[in-house]
Coordinates of C-alpha atoms and ligand atoms in Angstrom, one line a residue:
M72 CA 20.9 -87.3 7.6
G73 CA 24.6 -86.8 8.0
G74 CA 26.9 -88.0 5.1
P75 CA 30.8 -88.9 5.3
D76 CA 33.3 -86.4 6.4
G77 CA 30.6 -83.7 7.9
V78 CA 29.2 -83.3 4.9
S79 CA 25.2 -83.2 5.1
V80 CA 23.2 -84.4 2.2
G81 CA 19.5 -85.0 1.6
F82 CA 18.0 -81.9 3.4
G83 CA 19.8 -82.8 6.6
I84 CA 22.0 -80.5 8.1
I85 CA 24.7 -80.8 10.9
G86 CA 27.4 -78.2 12.2
G87 CA 27.3 -74.4 12.4
M88 CA 24.7 -74.1 9.8
N89 CA 22.1 -76.1 11.3
N90 CA 19.4 -73.8 11.7
L91 CA 18.4 -73.2 8.2
L92 CA 14.5 -73.2 7.4
P93 CA 13.7 -74.8 5.1
P94 CA 16.9 -76.8 5.1
P95 CA 19.2 -76.6 1.8
R96 CA 19.7 -79.9 -0.3
L97 CA 23.3 -80.1 0.9
V98 CA 25.2 -78.2 3.5
E99 CA 28.8 -78.7 4.3
P100 CA 29.9 -76.8 7.6
G101 CA 33.5 -75.2 7.6
S102 CA 35.5 -73.8 10.2
G103 CA 35.6 -69.9 11.4
S104 CA 33.1 -67.4 9.9
T105 CA 33.1 -63.8 7.9
V106 CA 31.8 -60.7 8.6
I107 CA 29.4 -59.2 6.2
A108 CA 28.5 -55.6 7.9
P109 CA 25.4 -53.3 6.6
G110 CA 27.3 -51.4 3.8
S111 CA 29.5 -54.0 2.4
A112 CA 29.7 -54.1 -1.1
V113 CA 28.1 -57.1 -3.7
S114 CA 29.7 -57.7 -7.0
G115 CA 28.3 -59.4 -10.2
P116 CA 25.6 -59.2 -13.0
A117 CA 23.1 -56.2 -12.0
S118 CA 20.0 -58.7 -12.1
L119 CA 21.7 -61.0 -10.0
T120 CA 23.4 -58.5 -7.1
D121 CA 19.8 -56.8 -7.2
A122 CA 18.0 -60.0 -6.1
V123 CA 20.7 -60.8 -3.3
R124 CA 20.3 -56.8 -2.1
L125 CA 16.5 -57.3 -2.1
A126 CA 16.8 -60.6 0.1
L127 CA 19.2 -58.7 2.4
P128 CA 17.9 -55.2 3.0
V129 CA 18.6 -54.6 6.5
L130 CA 22.7 -54.8 5.2
D131 CA 21.9 -51.9 2.2
L132 CA 24.6 -53.9 0.5
R133 CA 26.2 -51.4 -2.5
P134 CA 27.2 -52.5 -5.6
G135 CA 31.0 -52.7 -5.9
D136 CA 34.0 -54.7 -7.7
A137 CA 34.7 -58.3 -7.5
A138 CA 38.4 -57.7 -6.2
T139 CA 37.2 -56.1 -3.0
A140 CA 33.1 -57.1 -2.3
A141 CA 32.5 -59.0 0.6
V142 CA 29.6 -61.1 -1.7
R143 CA 30.4 -62.0 -5.1
V144 CA 27.8 -63.5 -7.3
E145 CA 28.0 -64.9 -10.7
E146 CA 25.6 -66.7 -13.2
D147 CA 25.6 -70.3 -13.9
P148 CA 23.1 -71.2 -16.4
G149 CA 23.8 -74.8 -16.1
L150 CA 22.0 -74.7 -13.0
G151 CA 18.2 -74.4 -12.5
P152 CA 16.5 -71.0 -12.6
E153 CA 16.1 -71.5 -8.7
A154 CA 19.1 -73.3 -7.7
Y155 CA 22.1 -71.8 -6.4
A156 CA 25.4 -72.5 -4.6
M157 CA 27.2 -70.6 -1.9
T158 CA 30.6 -70.6 -0.5
I159 CA 31.5 -68.7 2.6
A160 CA 35.0 -68.4 3.5
G161 CA 37.4 -65.9 5.8
D162 CA 37.4 -63.4 2.8
G163 CA 33.5 -63.1 2.0
V164 CA 31.0 -64.9 0.3
R165 CA 30.6 -66.5 -3.2
I166 CA 27.5 -67.3 -4.8
T167 CA 26.6 -69.1 -8.1
A168 CA 23.1 -68.9 -9.3
G169 CA 21.1 -70.3 -12.2
G170 CA 19.3 -67.3 -12.6
R171 CA 17.6 -64.4 -10.3
A172 CA 15.2 -66.5 -8.4
G173 CA 18.3 -68.5 -7.5
A174 CA 20.5 -65.4 -6.3
F175 CA 17.6 -64.1 -4.4
Y176 CA 17.1 -67.7 -2.4
A177 CA 21.0 -67.7 -1.8
G178 CA 20.4 -64.1 -0.3
Q179 CA 17.8 -65.3 1.6
T180 CA 19.8 -68.5 3.4
L181 CA 22.5 -65.9 3.8
R182 CA 20.3 -63.8 6.0
Q183 CA 19.2 -66.6 7.8
L184 CA 23.0 -67.6 8.4
L185 CA 23.3 -64.0 9.8
P186 CA 21.9 -63.4 13.5
A187 CA 18.2 -63.1 13.8
E188 CA 18.7 -59.0 13.5
A189 CA 19.2 -59.7 9.8
F190 CA 15.2 -59.9 9.8
R191 CA 14.7 -56.2 11.4
S192 CA 14.1 -53.2 9.1
A193 CA 17.3 -51.4 10.1
P194 CA 20.4 -52.6 11.9
V195 CA 20.6 -53.0 15.5
P196 CA 23.8 -51.4 16.8
G197 CA 25.9 -53.9 18.6
T198 CA 25.0 -56.4 16.5
S199 CA 27.6 -59.1 15.1
W200 CA 27.1 -59.5 11.5
T201 CA 29.1 -62.9 11.3
V202 CA 28.5 -65.8 9.1
P203 CA 29.9 -69.3 9.9
C204 CA 31.9 -70.6 7.0
G205 CA 30.8 -73.4 4.8
R206 CA 29.0 -74.5 1.5
V207 CA 25.8 -75.0 0.6
D208 CA 23.9 -76.2 -2.6
D209 CA 20.1 -75.8 -3.1
T210 CA 17.5 -76.4 -5.4
P211 CA 14.0 -76.8 -4.1
G212 CA 11.9 -80.0 -4.3
F213 CA 8.4 -78.4 -5.7
S214 CA 8.2 -76.0 -8.5
W215 CA 4.7 -74.6 -7.0
R216 CA 5.4 -73.4 -3.3
G217 CA 2.2 -71.6 -2.5
A218 CA 0.3 -69.5 -0.1
H219 CA -3.3 -68.7 -0.8
L220 CA -4.8 -65.4 0.4
D221 CA -8.9 -64.9 0.5
V222 CA -9.3 -61.4 0.1
A223 CA -13.0 -61.5 -0.6
R224 CA -14.5 -62.8 2.6
N225 CA -12.4 -60.2 4.7
F226 CA -10.6 -57.5 2.3
L227 CA -6.6 -57.2 3.2
P228 CA -5.1 -53.6 2.6
K229 CA -2.6 -53.7 0.0
R230 CA 0.4 -53.1 2.8
E231 CA -0.7 -56.6 4.2
V232 CA -0.3 -58.2 0.9
L233 CA 3.2 -56.7 0.3
R234 CA 3.8 -57.9 3.9
M235 CA 2.7 -61.5 3.1
I236 CA 5.0 -61.6 0.1
D237 CA 8.2 -60.5 2.1
L238 CA 7.0 -63.2 4.3
M239 CA 6.7 -65.9 1.5
A240 CA 10.2 -64.8 0.2
A241 CA 11.6 -65.1 3.3
H242 CA 10.6 -68.9 3.4
K243 CA 11.4 -69.2 -0.4
L244 CA 7.7 -69.4 -1.3
N245 CA 6.9 -68.7 -4.9
R246 CA 3.4 -68.4 -5.4
L247 CA 0.6 -66.0 -4.3
H248 CA -2.9 -67.1 -5.1
L249 CA -5.2 -64.3 -4.5
H250 CA -8.9 -65.0 -4.2
L251 CA -10.2 -61.9 -5.5
A252 CA -13.9 -62.5 -5.9
D253 CA -16.4 -64.1 -4.0
D254 CA -20.1 -64.1 -2.4
Q255 CA -18.8 -61.7 0.1
G256 CA -16.8 -59.1 -2.0
W257 CA -15.4 -58.1 -5.4
R258 CA -11.7 -56.9 -4.8
V259 CA -10.5 -55.2 -8.1
E260 CA -11.1 -51.9 -10.1
S261 CA -12.8 -52.5 -13.3
R262 CA -12.7 -49.9 -16.2
A263 CA -14.5 -52.1 -18.3
F264 CA -17.4 -53.0 -16.1
P265 CA -17.0 -50.3 -13.1
L266 CA -20.2 -51.6 -11.0
L267 CA -18.0 -54.5 -10.0
H268 CA -15.8 -52.5 -7.8
E269 CA -18.5 -49.5 -7.1
V270 CA -21.4 -52.1 -5.8
G271 CA -19.4 -55.5 -5.3
S272 CA -16.4 -54.5 -3.1
H273 CA -18.7 -53.7 0.1
R274 CA -21.1 -54.9 2.4
P275 CA -23.1 -53.2 5.1
R276 CA -22.7 -55.8 7.8
T277 CA -21.0 -59.0 8.8
I278 CA -22.6 -62.0 10.4
T279 CA -20.9 -62.5 13.8
S280 CA -23.1 -65.9 15.0
H281 CA -21.9 -69.2 14.4
K282 CA -23.7 -72.3 12.8
G283 CA -26.6 -73.2 15.1
E284 CA -26.7 -70.1 16.9
P285 CA -29.3 -67.3 16.7
L286 CA -28.3 -65.1 13.6
A287 CA -26.5 -62.1 14.8
F288 CA -24.4 -59.3 12.8
D289 CA -21.9 -56.6 13.8
G290 CA -23.3 -53.9 11.8
V291 CA -20.4 -52.6 10.7
P292 CA -19.9 -51.6 6.8
H293 CA -16.8 -53.9 5.5
G294 CA -15.1 -53.4 2.0
G295 CA -12.1 -52.4 -0.1
Y296 CA -10.6 -53.1 -3.6
Y297 CA -7.1 -53.1 -5.3
T298 CA -7.1 -50.6 -8.1
L299 CA -5.5 -51.8 -11.4
A300 CA -2.3 -49.9 -10.4
D301 CA -2.0 -51.4 -7.0
L302 CA -2.3 -54.8 -8.6
T303 CA 0.2 -53.8 -11.0
E304 CA 2.5 -53.0 -8.0
I305 CA 1.7 -55.9 -6.0
A306 CA 2.8 -58.2 -8.8
A307 CA 5.8 -55.9 -9.4
Y308 CA 7.2 -56.2 -6.0
A309 CA 6.4 -60.3 -5.8
R310 CA 8.2 -60.9 -9.0
A311 CA 11.2 -58.9 -7.6
R312 CA 11.1 -61.3 -4.7
A313 CA 10.6 -64.6 -7.2
V314 CA 7.0 -64.7 -6.1
T315 CA 4.1 -64.9 -9.1
V316 CA 0.9 -63.7 -8.5
V317 CA -1.8 -66.2 -9.5
P318 CA -5.4 -64.2 -9.4
E319 CA -8.4 -66.2 -8.9
I320 CA -12.0 -65.0 -9.9
D321 CA -14.1 -67.9 -8.9
V322 CA -17.0 -68.6 -11.1
P323 CA -19.7 -69.7 -12.0
G324 CA -20.9 -69.9 -8.3
H325 CA -19.8 -67.9 -5.5
A326 CA -20.9 -64.8 -7.6
S327 CA -23.1 -62.9 -5.2
A328 CA -20.9 -60.0 -5.5
I329 CA -21.0 -60.0 -9.3
L330 CA -24.6 -60.6 -9.6
A331 CA -25.2 -57.8 -7.2
A332 CA -23.3 -55.5 -9.7
Y333 CA -24.5 -57.1 -13.0
P334 CA -27.9 -58.8 -12.3
A335 CA -28.4 -59.5 -15.8
L336 CA -25.4 -61.9 -15.7
A337 CA -27.6 -64.3 -13.7
S338 CA -29.3 -67.5 -14.4
R339 CA -32.2 -66.0 -12.8
P340 CA -31.9 -62.3 -14.3
Q341 CA -34.9 -61.0 -12.2
E342 CA -33.9 -61.7 -8.9
R343 CA -32.3 -59.1 -6.8
Y344 CA -29.0 -60.0 -5.5
E345 CA -26.7 -58.5 -2.6
V346 CA -22.9 -58.7 -1.6
L347 CA -23.3 -61.3 1.1
D348 CA -23.0 -60.4 4.8
R349 CA -22.6 -64.1 6.0
W350 CA -20.6 -67.3 5.1
G351 CA -21.3 -70.5 3.4
I352 CA -22.4 -71.6 -0.1
S353 CA -24.7 -69.7 -1.9
S354 CA -27.1 -70.6 -4.9
A355 CA -26.5 -67.8 -6.6
I356 CA -24.9 -68.5 -9.8
L357 CA -23.9 -66.6 -13.3
S358 CA -25.5 -67.8 -16.4
P359 CA -23.5 -70.0 -18.5
L360 CA -24.7 -68.2 -22.1
P361 CA -22.3 -66.4 -24.2
A362 CA -22.5 -63.1 -22.6
T363 CA -21.1 -64.2 -19.5
V364 CA -18.1 -65.8 -21.1
D365 CA -17.6 -62.7 -23.3
F366 CA -18.2 -60.6 -19.8
L367 CA -15.7 -62.7 -17.9
T368 CA -12.8 -62.9 -20.6
T369 CA -13.0 -59.0 -20.9
V370 CA -12.6 -58.9 -16.8
F371 CA -9.7 -61.6 -16.9
A372 CA -7.8 -59.6 -19.4
E373 CA -8.2 -56.4 -17.4
I374 CA -6.6 -58.1 -14.5
A375 CA -3.8 -60.1 -16.6
D376 CA -3.0 -56.9 -18.4
A377 CA -2.5 -55.1 -14.8
L378 CA -0.5 -58.0 -13.4
G379 CA 2.0 -58.0 -16.5
D380 CA 3.1 -61.5 -16.8
V381 CA 0.2 -64.1 -16.0
P382 CA 1.4 -67.6 -16.4
Y383 CA -1.5 -68.9 -14.3
F384 CA -5.2 -67.6 -13.6
H385 CA -7.6 -69.4 -11.4
I386 CA -11.3 -69.8 -12.3
G387 CA -12.6 -71.3 -9.2
G388 CA -15.1 -73.7 -10.4
D389 CA -16.0 -75.2 -6.7
E390 CA -19.3 -75.5 -4.8
C391 CA -21.6 -74.7 -7.6
V392 CA -25.2 -75.2 -7.0
L393 CA -26.5 -75.8 -10.3
D394 CA -30.2 -76.0 -9.5
D395 CA -30.7 -72.4 -11.6
W396 CA -29.5 -73.9 -14.7
A397 CA -31.5 -76.8 -14.7
A398 CA -34.6 -74.7 -14.1
S399 CA -34.0 -72.4 -16.8
P400 CA -35.4 -73.1 -20.1
E401 CA -33.4 -70.7 -22.1
I402 CA -30.1 -72.5 -20.1
S403 CA -31.6 -75.9 -21.1
A404 CA -32.2 -75.2 -24.8
Y405 CA -28.7 -73.8 -24.8
R406 CA -27.1 -76.9 -23.3
A407 CA -29.3 -79.3 -25.7
S408 CA -27.9 -77.2 -28.6
L409 CA -24.2 -77.8 -27.6
G410 CA -25.4 -81.5 -27.1
L411 CA -24.5 -81.7 -23.6
D412 CA -26.4 -84.2 -21.6
S413 CA -26.5 -82.7 -18.0
V414 CA -25.8 -79.4 -16.0
G415 CA -22.8 -81.1 -14.7
D416 CA -21.6 -81.0 -18.5
L417 CA -22.4 -77.6 -19.2
H418 CA -20.7 -76.4 -15.9
A419 CA -17.4 -78.4 -17.6
W420 CA -18.1 -76.8 -20.7
F421 CA -18.3 -73.2 -19.7
L422 CA -15.2 -73.4 -17.6
R423 CA -13.3 -74.9 -20.4
R424 CA -14.5 -72.2 -22.8
L425 CA -13.0 -69.7 -20.2
A426 CA -9.7 -71.9 -20.0
D427 CA -9.7 -71.8 -23.8
A428 CA -9.6 -67.9 -24.0
L429 CA -7.1 -67.7 -21.1
A430 CA -4.4 -70.1 -23.0
E431 CA -5.1 -67.5 -26.1
R432 CA -3.6 -65.1 -24.1
G433 CA -0.5 -67.2 -22.5
S434 CA -1.9 -68.3 -19.4
R435 CA -2.5 -71.6 -17.7
T436 CA -5.9 -72.4 -16.3
V437 CA -5.8 -73.4 -12.5
V438 CA -9.3 -74.9 -11.0
W439 CA -10.4 -76.5 -7.9
D440 CA -11.1 -80.0 -8.0
E441 CA -15.0 -80.0 -8.9
A442 CA -13.9 -78.6 -12.3
F443 CA -11.7 -81.5 -13.2
V444 CA -14.7 -84.4 -12.3
S445 CA -16.3 -84.0 -15.6
G446 CA -13.1 -84.6 -17.8
R447 CA -13.6 -81.9 -20.1
L448 CA -10.7 -79.7 -18.8
R449 CA -8.0 -78.6 -21.2
P450 CA -5.0 -81.0 -20.4
D451 CA -3.0 -78.3 -19.4
T452 CA -5.2 -77.3 -16.6
I453 CA -3.8 -77.4 -13.1
V454 CA -6.1 -79.0 -10.7
M455 CA -6.2 -77.8 -6.9
P456 CA -7.6 -81.1 -5.1
W457 CA -9.1 -79.4 -1.8
R458 CA -11.5 -82.6 -0.9
G459 CA -8.2 -84.7 -0.2
E460 CA -5.6 -87.4 -1.5
H461 CA -8.5 -89.2 -3.5
V462 CA -9.4 -86.5 -5.9
A463 CA -5.5 -85.7 -6.3
R464 CA -5.1 -89.3 -7.3
R465 CA -7.6 -89.3 -9.9
A466 CA -6.6 -86.0 -11.4
T467 CA -2.9 -87.0 -11.7
A468 CA -4.2 -90.3 -13.2
A469 CA -6.1 -88.1 -15.7
G470 CA -2.8 -86.3 -16.8
H471 CA -3.3 -83.2 -14.9
D472 CA -0.8 -81.5 -13.2
V473 CA -1.8 -81.1 -9.6
V474 CA -1.0 -78.6 -6.6
A475 CA -1.6 -80.4 -3.2
T476 CA -4.4 -78.1 -1.5
P477 CA -6.4 -80.6 1.1
V478 CA -8.5 -79.4 3.6
F479 CA -6.4 -81.4 6.2
P480 CA -3.6 -80.1 6.6
M481 CA -3.5 -77.3 4.2
Y482 CA -6.5 -75.3 5.4
F483 CA -4.8 -72.7 8.0
D484 CA -8.2 -70.9 8.8
Y485 CA -8.7 -74.1 10.8
A486 CA -7.6 -73.6 14.6
E487 CA -4.5 -74.9 15.8
A488 CA -6.1 -76.9 18.7
A489 CA -9.3 -77.9 19.9
S490 CA -8.9 -75.5 23.3
P491 CA -11.2 -72.8 24.3
E492 CA -7.9 -70.7 24.5
E493 CA -7.8 -70.9 20.7
P494 CA -9.4 -68.1 18.7
A495 CA -12.2 -69.6 16.6
G496 CA -11.1 -71.1 13.4
L497 CA -13.2 -72.7 10.7
G498 CA -12.7 -75.9 12.4
D499 CA -10.4 -77.9 14.8
A500 CA -7.5 -78.7 14.6
I501 CA -4.7 -78.6 12.4
T502 CA -1.3 -78.2 14.0
V503 CA 2.3 -77.3 12.6
G504 CA 3.1 -81.2 13.3
D505 CA 0.3 -82.1 10.9
V506 CA 1.7 -79.6 8.3
A507 CA 4.8 -81.1 8.5
A508 CA 4.1 -84.8 8.2
F509 CA 1.9 -84.1 5.0
A510 CA 3.0 -85.7 1.8
P511 CA 1.9 -83.9 -1.2
A512 CA 3.0 -87.1 -3.6
P513 CA 2.7 -90.1 -1.6
S514 CA 5.6 -92.6 -2.3
E515 CA 3.1 -95.4 -2.8
W516 CA 1.9 -93.7 -5.9
P517 CA 2.9 -94.9 -9.3
E518 CA 6.2 -92.7 -10.1
D519 CA 4.1 -91.0 -13.3
E520 CA 1.3 -89.8 -10.9
R521 CA 3.8 -88.8 -8.0
A522 CA 5.8 -86.8 -11.0
R523 CA 2.3 -84.8 -11.6
V524 CA 2.3 -83.1 -8.1
I525 CA 4.0 -79.8 -9.1
G526 CA 3.7 -78.4 -5.7
V527 CA 1.9 -77.8 -2.1
Q528 CA -0.4 -74.8 -1.2
F529 CA -1.4 -73.6 2.2
Q530 CA -5.0 -71.6 2.2
L531 CA -6.0 -68.6 4.2
W532 CA -10.0 -68.9 3.8
S533 CA -10.6 -65.3 5.7
E534 CA -14.0 -65.8 6.9
R535 CA -12.6 -66.0 10.4
I536 CA -9.4 -63.9 9.8
P537 CA -10.7 -60.1 9.8
D538 CA -7.1 -58.5 10.0
G539 CA -3.4 -58.9 9.7
R540 CA -2.7 -59.7 13.2
T541 CA -5.0 -62.8 13.0
L542 CA -3.6 -63.7 9.4
D543 CA -0.1 -63.6 11.4
Y544 CA -1.5 -65.7 13.8
R545 CA -2.8 -68.3 11.4
A546 CA -0.4 -68.3 8.8
W547 CA 2.9 -68.7 11.2
P548 CA 4.5 -71.2 12.0
R549 CA 2.2 -73.6 10.0
G550 CA 3.5 -71.6 7.1
C551 CA 7.1 -72.5 7.8
A552 CA 6.0 -76.5 7.9
A553 CA 4.7 -75.9 4.4
A554 CA 7.4 -74.4 3.1
E555 CA 9.6 -77.2 4.4
V556 CA 7.4 -79.7 2.8
A557 CA 7.2 -77.5 -0.6
W558 CA 11.0 -76.9 -0.7
T559 CA 12.1 -80.5 0.5
G560 CA 9.4 -82.0 -1.4
G561 CA 8.3 -84.2 1.0
P562 CA 7.2 -84.8 4.8
V563 CA 9.8 -83.1 7.0
A564 CA 11.8 -85.4 9.7
S565 CA 9.9 -84.1 13.3
E566 CA 12.6 -83.5 15.7
D567 CA 15.2 -81.8 13.4
F568 CA 12.1 -79.8 12.0
V569 CA 11.2 -78.5 15.6
R570 CA 14.7 -77.9 16.6
R571 CA 15.0 -75.9 13.7
L572 CA 11.7 -74.0 14.1
E573 CA 12.3 -73.0 17.7
A574 CA 15.7 -70.9 16.2
H575 CA 13.7 -69.7 13.1
L576 CA 10.9 -68.1 15.2
A577 CA 13.7 -65.7 16.9
R578 CA 13.8 -64.6 12.9
L579 CA 10.0 -64.2 13.1
D580 CA 10.4 -62.1 16.2
A581 CA 12.7 -60.0 14.7
F582 CA 11.0 -59.6 11.5
G583 CA 7.7 -58.2 13.8
V584 CA 5.3 -61.5 13.0
E585 CA 2.7 -62.1 15.6
Y586 CA 2.7 -65.9 15.1
R587 CA 1.2 -68.6 17.0
P588 CA 4.0 -69.4 19.9
L589 CA 4.5 -73.5 20.0
S590 CA 3.1 -73.5 23.4
G591 CA -0.2 -72.0 22.5
P592 CA -1.7 -68.4 22.1
R593 CA -0.5 -65.6 24.2
P594 CA -2.7 -64.1 26.5
W595 CA -4.1 -61.2 24.3
Q596 CA -4.3 -64.1 21.8
R597 CA -6.6 -66.0 23.3
G598 CA -10.1 -66.4 21.8
G599 CA -11.8 -64.4 24.9
T600 CA -15.3 -64.3 25.1
G601 CA -16.0 -61.6 22.4
W602 CA -16.2 -62.2 18.7
R603 CA -13.4 -64.6 18.4
R604 CA -14.6 -67.0 20.8
H605 CA -13.6 -70.5 20.5
R606 CA -16.5 -72.9 19.7
P607 CA -14.9 -76.2 20.1
G608 CA -16.8 -78.8 17.8
V609 CA -18.8 -76.5 15.7
V610 CA -17.1 -77.7 12.7
V611 CA -14.7 -80.3 13.7
V612 CA -12.0 -81.1 10.7
H613 CA -12.6 -84.8 11.1
D614 CA -16.2 -84.5 10.4
V615 CA -15.5 -82.7 7.4
M616 CA -13.1 -84.8 6.1
R617 CA -15.4 -88.1 6.7
H618 CA -18.2 -85.9 4.9
L619 CA -15.5 -85.1 2.1
H620 CA -14.4 -88.9 2.0
E621 CA -18.4 -89.8 1.7
L622 CA -18.9 -87.4 -1.4
S623 CA -19.4 -88.8 -4.8
L624 CA -16.9 -86.5 -7.1
S625 CA -19.8 -84.6 -8.4
A626 CA -19.9 -80.6 -8.7
D627 CA -22.0 -80.7 -5.4
S628 CA -21.5 -78.0 -2.8
T629 CA -19.2 -79.6 -0.3
R630 CA -17.8 -77.0 2.1
P631 CA -19.3 -76.7 5.6
S632 CA -21.2 -73.6 6.0
I633 CA -21.2 -72.0 9.3
Ligands
LIG246 C1 -13.0 -74.7 -1.3 O1 -12.7 -74.7 -0.3 N1 -14.2 -74.3 -1.9 C2 -12.0 -74.6 -2.5

């Protein structure tokens, strides 16, 4: 998409600056280059220069004065908070940023203009730290550019979360959705209700068999949780890198770990609950009575206080089996006293009460799409339509802001190919190309509904992601494609993307990312015959999609059990 006189507009790029990922909105290549060597000086307002320094750790930039600095940063409040302009000339780099995030993104772009060695943790001797001259003007297409990490099914230690934030920042992603509670584990310290982490954070074993196979378990205890201080640290680390942590406590379903700790909160309080050692949808569900709302409001407040500024709080709402509510005389009487006709209405009413409590603390609620269908949500609730475009459309038509999170192509726990070489995923197959071709706000939608799509997010459900190495393999390079869609606001022109991606992979190599090569897994990344053996067809994404399309939009369970 080259414009006149070598100017490249509308996210196309030409000339010496042609390998940026995601591509800036406008690039104007110049001639010649400049050198920004480790230890160079950066000048400007401290909050902005700090952001540039954090984006370029390998250079160890030192504060200096404007007359001699190699990188000069200025603020222009007229630009959006994430926008920046950067001019690279023979005498150094000039950055103008709308705010801290913009300065950080200018630093990230500068890092990509340097050799791939800029992605290492320390300078490698012999590197030529040259940057091509030219000009960049940039601002994102979507405000929500998300990555979701399920740390409940398989816990990821804090160091992996911090590393994920570094990788998100390198791709200008800005929302880290942490799925902190599910049937298989509760992952945060609670001082108010300590049994949550003491009992809910571990299980004695984990299922190894797949759907249709004889049940088998590994016999290996699994667990872990973040202390409240860990959460404070993670949120501050993220904030410094222009990433907002979005905590999720998934309720009222997916609640086995909570109920193992506090069974009195169950709809069948006489039942004994355990942290689940297998996947799939559980019928364990919290009671909707006021004691549960009080309990959750207290726990949400603890988490929000630990995180600091919490603009968004996700409360789940998905895959609820409401049978226990229907069977309980006490819950039925409560429902009737509220004038509600069905357990579906009660589900919506319960989530609405939690959302109102969060709003009082200044957080906007986010939900999976099952929570939206009853029409009782607060109008400011953000909906994540995981069941696809038809639900997304209904949510935007109803006036909700939407973050596009459809199974296809945004569930990165699905394998990249239906091949015996692949390690087992939750299903087959979601490719880099599928992600790049995704249109979060399809052009055929009415303009007002398109405007309600505030972003896009990929999901890393962790049933088949037991560790950081597997996380790398699943997340990248599909995450690169998602970052392009999120930054540019639409599907990506495939040939240009693939060319830039090939260059970008050298940066990921330098960073130390064990991504999936475009040609397929490396020998040691293959499925093999052990626990990660690929079972093509166990859950096939197209079947799942057909199933999802057939669904009536109720609060029914919809995720395939495995
Ligand atoms: C989901 O996959 N249940 C949001």
